[in-house]
Short mmCIF file of C-alpha atoms in Angstrom, two decimals:
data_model
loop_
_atom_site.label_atom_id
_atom_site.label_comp_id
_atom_site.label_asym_id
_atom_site.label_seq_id
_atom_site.Cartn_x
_atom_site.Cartn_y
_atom_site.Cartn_z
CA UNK A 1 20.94 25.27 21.00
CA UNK A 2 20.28 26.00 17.43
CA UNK A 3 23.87 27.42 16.85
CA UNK A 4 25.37 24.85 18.62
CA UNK A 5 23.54 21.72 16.33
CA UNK A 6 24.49 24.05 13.30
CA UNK A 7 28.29 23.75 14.38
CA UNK A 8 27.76 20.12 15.23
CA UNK A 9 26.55 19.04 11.82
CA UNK A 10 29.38 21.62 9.81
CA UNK A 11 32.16 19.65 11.49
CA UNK A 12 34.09 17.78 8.91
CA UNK A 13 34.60 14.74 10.48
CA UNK A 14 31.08 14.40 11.24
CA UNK A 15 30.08 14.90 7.74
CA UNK A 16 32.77 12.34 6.66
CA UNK A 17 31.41 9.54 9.37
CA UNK A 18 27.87 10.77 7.85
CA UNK A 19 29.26 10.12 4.35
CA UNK A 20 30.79 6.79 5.07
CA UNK A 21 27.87 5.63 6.98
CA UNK A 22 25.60 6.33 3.41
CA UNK A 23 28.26 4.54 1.03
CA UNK A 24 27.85 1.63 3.36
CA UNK A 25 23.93 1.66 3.14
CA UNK A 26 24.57 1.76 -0.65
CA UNK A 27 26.70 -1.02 -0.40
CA UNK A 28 24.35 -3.18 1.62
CA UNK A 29 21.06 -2.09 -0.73
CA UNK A 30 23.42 -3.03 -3.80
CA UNK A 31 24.15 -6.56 -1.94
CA UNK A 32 20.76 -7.01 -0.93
CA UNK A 33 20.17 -6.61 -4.75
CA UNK A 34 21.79 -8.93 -6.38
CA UNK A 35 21.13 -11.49 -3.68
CA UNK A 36 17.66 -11.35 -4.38
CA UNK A 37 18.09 -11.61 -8.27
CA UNK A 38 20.07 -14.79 -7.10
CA UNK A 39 17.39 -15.96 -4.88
CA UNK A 40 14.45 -15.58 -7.30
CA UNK A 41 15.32 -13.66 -9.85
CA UNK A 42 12.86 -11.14 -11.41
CA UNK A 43 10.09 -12.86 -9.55
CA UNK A 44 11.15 -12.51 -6.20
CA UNK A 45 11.23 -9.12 -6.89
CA UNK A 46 7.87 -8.90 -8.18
CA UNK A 47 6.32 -10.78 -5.44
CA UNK A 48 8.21 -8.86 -2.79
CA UNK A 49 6.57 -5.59 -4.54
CA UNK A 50 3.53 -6.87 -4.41
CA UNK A 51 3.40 -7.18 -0.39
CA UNK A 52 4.93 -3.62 -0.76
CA UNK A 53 1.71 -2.38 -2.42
CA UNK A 54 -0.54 -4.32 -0.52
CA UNK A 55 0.43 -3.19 2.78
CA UNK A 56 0.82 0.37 1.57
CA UNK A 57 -2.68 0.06 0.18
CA UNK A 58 -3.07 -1.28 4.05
CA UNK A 59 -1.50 1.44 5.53
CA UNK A 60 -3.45 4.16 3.68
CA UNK A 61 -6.88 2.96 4.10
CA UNK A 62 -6.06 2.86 8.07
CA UNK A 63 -4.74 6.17 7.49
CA UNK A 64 -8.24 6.80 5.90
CA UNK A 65 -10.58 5.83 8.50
CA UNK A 66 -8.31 7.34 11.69
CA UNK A 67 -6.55 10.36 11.27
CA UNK A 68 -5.85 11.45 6.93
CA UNK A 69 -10.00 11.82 6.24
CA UNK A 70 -8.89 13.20 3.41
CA UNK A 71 -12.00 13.99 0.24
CA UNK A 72 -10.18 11.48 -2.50
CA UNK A 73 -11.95 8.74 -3.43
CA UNK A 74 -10.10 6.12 -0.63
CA UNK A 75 -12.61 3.43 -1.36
CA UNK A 76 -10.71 2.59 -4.86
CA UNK A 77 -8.09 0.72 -1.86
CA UNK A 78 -10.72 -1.75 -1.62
CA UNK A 79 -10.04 -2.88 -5.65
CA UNK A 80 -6.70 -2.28 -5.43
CA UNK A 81 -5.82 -4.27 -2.24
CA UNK A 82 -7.91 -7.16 -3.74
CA UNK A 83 -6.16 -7.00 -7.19
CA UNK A 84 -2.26 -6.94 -5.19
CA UNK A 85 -3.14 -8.75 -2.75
CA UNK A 86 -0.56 -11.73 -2.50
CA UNK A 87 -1.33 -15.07 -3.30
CA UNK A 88 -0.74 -16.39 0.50
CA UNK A 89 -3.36 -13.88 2.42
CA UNK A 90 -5.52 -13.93 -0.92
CA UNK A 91 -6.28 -17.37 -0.52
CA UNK A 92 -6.46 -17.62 3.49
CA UNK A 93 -9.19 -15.14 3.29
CA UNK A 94 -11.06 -16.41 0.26
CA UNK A 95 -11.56 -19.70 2.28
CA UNK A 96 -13.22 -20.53 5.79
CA UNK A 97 -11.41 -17.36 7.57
CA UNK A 98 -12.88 -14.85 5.04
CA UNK A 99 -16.16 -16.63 5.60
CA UNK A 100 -16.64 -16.53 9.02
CA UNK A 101 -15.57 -12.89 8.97
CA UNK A 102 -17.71 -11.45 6.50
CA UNK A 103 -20.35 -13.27 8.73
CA UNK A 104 -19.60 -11.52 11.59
CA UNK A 105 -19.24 -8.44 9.76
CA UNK A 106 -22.93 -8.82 8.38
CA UNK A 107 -24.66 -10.08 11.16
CA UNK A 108 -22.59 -6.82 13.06
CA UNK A 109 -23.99 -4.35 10.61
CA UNK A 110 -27.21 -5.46 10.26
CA UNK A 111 -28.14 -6.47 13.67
CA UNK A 112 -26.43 -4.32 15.56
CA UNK A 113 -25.67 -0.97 13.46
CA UNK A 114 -24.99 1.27 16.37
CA UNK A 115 -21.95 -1.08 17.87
CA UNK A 116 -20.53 -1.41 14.31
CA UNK A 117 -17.90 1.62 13.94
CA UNK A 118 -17.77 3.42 10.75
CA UNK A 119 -13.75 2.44 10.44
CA UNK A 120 -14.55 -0.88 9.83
CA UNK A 121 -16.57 -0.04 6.37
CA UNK A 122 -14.11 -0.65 4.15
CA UNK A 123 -12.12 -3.78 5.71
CA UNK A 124 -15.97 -5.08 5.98
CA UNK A 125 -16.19 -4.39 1.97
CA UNK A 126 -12.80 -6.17 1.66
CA UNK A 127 -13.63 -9.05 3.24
CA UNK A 128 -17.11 -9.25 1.28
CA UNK A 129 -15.59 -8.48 -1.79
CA UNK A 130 -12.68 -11.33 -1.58
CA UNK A 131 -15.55 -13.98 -0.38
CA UNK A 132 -17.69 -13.32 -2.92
CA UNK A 133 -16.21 -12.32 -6.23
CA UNK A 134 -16.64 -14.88 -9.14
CA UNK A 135 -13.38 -17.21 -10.06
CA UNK A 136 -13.08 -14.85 -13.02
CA UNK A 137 -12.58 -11.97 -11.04
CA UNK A 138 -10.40 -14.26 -8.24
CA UNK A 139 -8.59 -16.28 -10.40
CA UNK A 140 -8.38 -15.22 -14.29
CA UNK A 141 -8.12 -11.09 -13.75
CA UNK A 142 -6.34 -11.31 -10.35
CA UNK A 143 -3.45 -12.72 -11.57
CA UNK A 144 -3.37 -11.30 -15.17
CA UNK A 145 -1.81 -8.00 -16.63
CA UNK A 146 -5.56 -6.80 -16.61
CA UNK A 147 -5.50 -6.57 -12.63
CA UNK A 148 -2.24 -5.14 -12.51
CA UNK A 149 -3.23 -2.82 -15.41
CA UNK A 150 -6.58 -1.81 -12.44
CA UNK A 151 -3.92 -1.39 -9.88
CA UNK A 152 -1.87 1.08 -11.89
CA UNK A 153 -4.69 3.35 -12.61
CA UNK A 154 -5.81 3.28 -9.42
CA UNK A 155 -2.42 4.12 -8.05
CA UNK A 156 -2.15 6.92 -10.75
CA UNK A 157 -5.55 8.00 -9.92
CA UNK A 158 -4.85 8.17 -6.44
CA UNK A 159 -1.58 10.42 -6.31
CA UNK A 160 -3.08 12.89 -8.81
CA UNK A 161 -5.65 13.77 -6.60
CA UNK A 162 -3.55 13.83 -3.75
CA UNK A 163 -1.37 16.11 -5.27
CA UNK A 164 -3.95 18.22 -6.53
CA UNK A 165 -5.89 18.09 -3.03
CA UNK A 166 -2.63 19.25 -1.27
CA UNK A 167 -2.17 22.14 -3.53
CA UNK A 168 0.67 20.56 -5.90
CA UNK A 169 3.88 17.92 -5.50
CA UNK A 170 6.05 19.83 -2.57
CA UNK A 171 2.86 20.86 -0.79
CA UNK A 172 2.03 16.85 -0.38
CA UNK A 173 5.48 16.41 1.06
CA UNK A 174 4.81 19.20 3.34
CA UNK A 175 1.55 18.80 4.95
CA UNK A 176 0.73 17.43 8.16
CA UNK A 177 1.45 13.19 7.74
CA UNK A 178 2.09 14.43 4.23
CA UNK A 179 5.13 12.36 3.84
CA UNK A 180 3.70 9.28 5.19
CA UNK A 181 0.98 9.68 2.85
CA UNK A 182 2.78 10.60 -0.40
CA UNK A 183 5.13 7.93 -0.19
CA UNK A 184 2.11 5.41 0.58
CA UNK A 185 0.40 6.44 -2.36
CA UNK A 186 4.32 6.17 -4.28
CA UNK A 187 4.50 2.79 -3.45
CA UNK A 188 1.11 1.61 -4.95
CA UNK A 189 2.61 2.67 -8.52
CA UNK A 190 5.97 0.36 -8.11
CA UNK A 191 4.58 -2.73 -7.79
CA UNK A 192 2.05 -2.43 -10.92
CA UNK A 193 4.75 -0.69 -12.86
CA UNK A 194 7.26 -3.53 -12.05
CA UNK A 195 5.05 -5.83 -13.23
CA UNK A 196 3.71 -4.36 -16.67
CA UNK A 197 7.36 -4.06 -17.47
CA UNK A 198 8.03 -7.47 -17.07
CA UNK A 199 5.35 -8.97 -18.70
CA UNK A 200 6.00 -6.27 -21.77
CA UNK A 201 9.63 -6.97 -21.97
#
């Protein structure tokens, strides 16, 4: 079986279908480029980025609470998802939504602790934490190069650990849901750096 996969993927007109098949992803990235800069320019790109992040931020504190339970400090996703989180779901849970949850959240953990599963922690915090935070947390630093200066630490923080923690770069890559993770963790630094380049250029 092995020998006969090897032989498959040496065949040159596989490797030539293989190779046209890539130059036509290129093509369609490199279309799907300039589109966008046509679309929205720099800002679409920005604010596409920024649902990137958040749902990698998303993804990774899931991650967190089911299977990674990994020792670096996950809880920074809370900060991070509320600094990139976009405008759209930012407000929709700030208002009634966001209320009502963090209500039932509360009256969950502190009326009924044993039916309150320790996976929901952190989305509890989140919720809590967008409901609550002062207008100059919500409004003024949200939306300023301060909170996207927060987010890029935290992202840098976050992938130096994880590196570290999985014994260097390749290791992270490696382990098991390694590349899920690294890549999650990746994806938190575009959005941030994205932005701090165009507000510095």
């Amino acid at each position: 079986m092995g020998r006969r996969s090897m032989g498959f993927l040496a065949d040159p007109a596989d490797a030539e279908m293989i190779d046209s098949d890539i130059n036509e992803l290129k093509i369609a990235a490199k279309r799907l480029i300039s589109h966008a800069t046509k679309l929205g320019g720099l800002g679409f790109g920005t604010s596409f980025l920024k649902w990137v992040a958040s749902f990698a931020a998303i993804y990774l504190l899931i991650l967190d609470r089911t299977n990674w339970k990994t020792n670096i400090l996950t809880s920074l996703l809370v900060p991070y998802i509320f600094f990139s989180l976009p405008s759209v779901l930012f407000n929709f849970l700030r208002g009634e939504v966001g209320k009502w949850i963090a209500f039932i959240a509360v009256v969950l953990r502190l009326f009924l602790p044993r039916h309150f599963p320790d996976w929901l922690e952190m989305p509890g915090s989140l919720i809590l934490l967008l409901v609550v935070a002062p207008s100059f947390f919500a409004d003024t630093l949200k939306d300023s190069w301060v909170g996207v200066a927060i987010c890029l630490i935290i992202g840098c923080y976050l992938l130096q650990e994880h590196i570290r923690v999985s014994g260097g770069f390749r290791n992270s890559f490696t382990q098991p849901h390694g590349i899920s993770n690294t890549v999650g963790i990746i994806l938190l630094l575009v959005y941030p750096l994205w932005a701090l380049v165009l507000k510095f250029v």
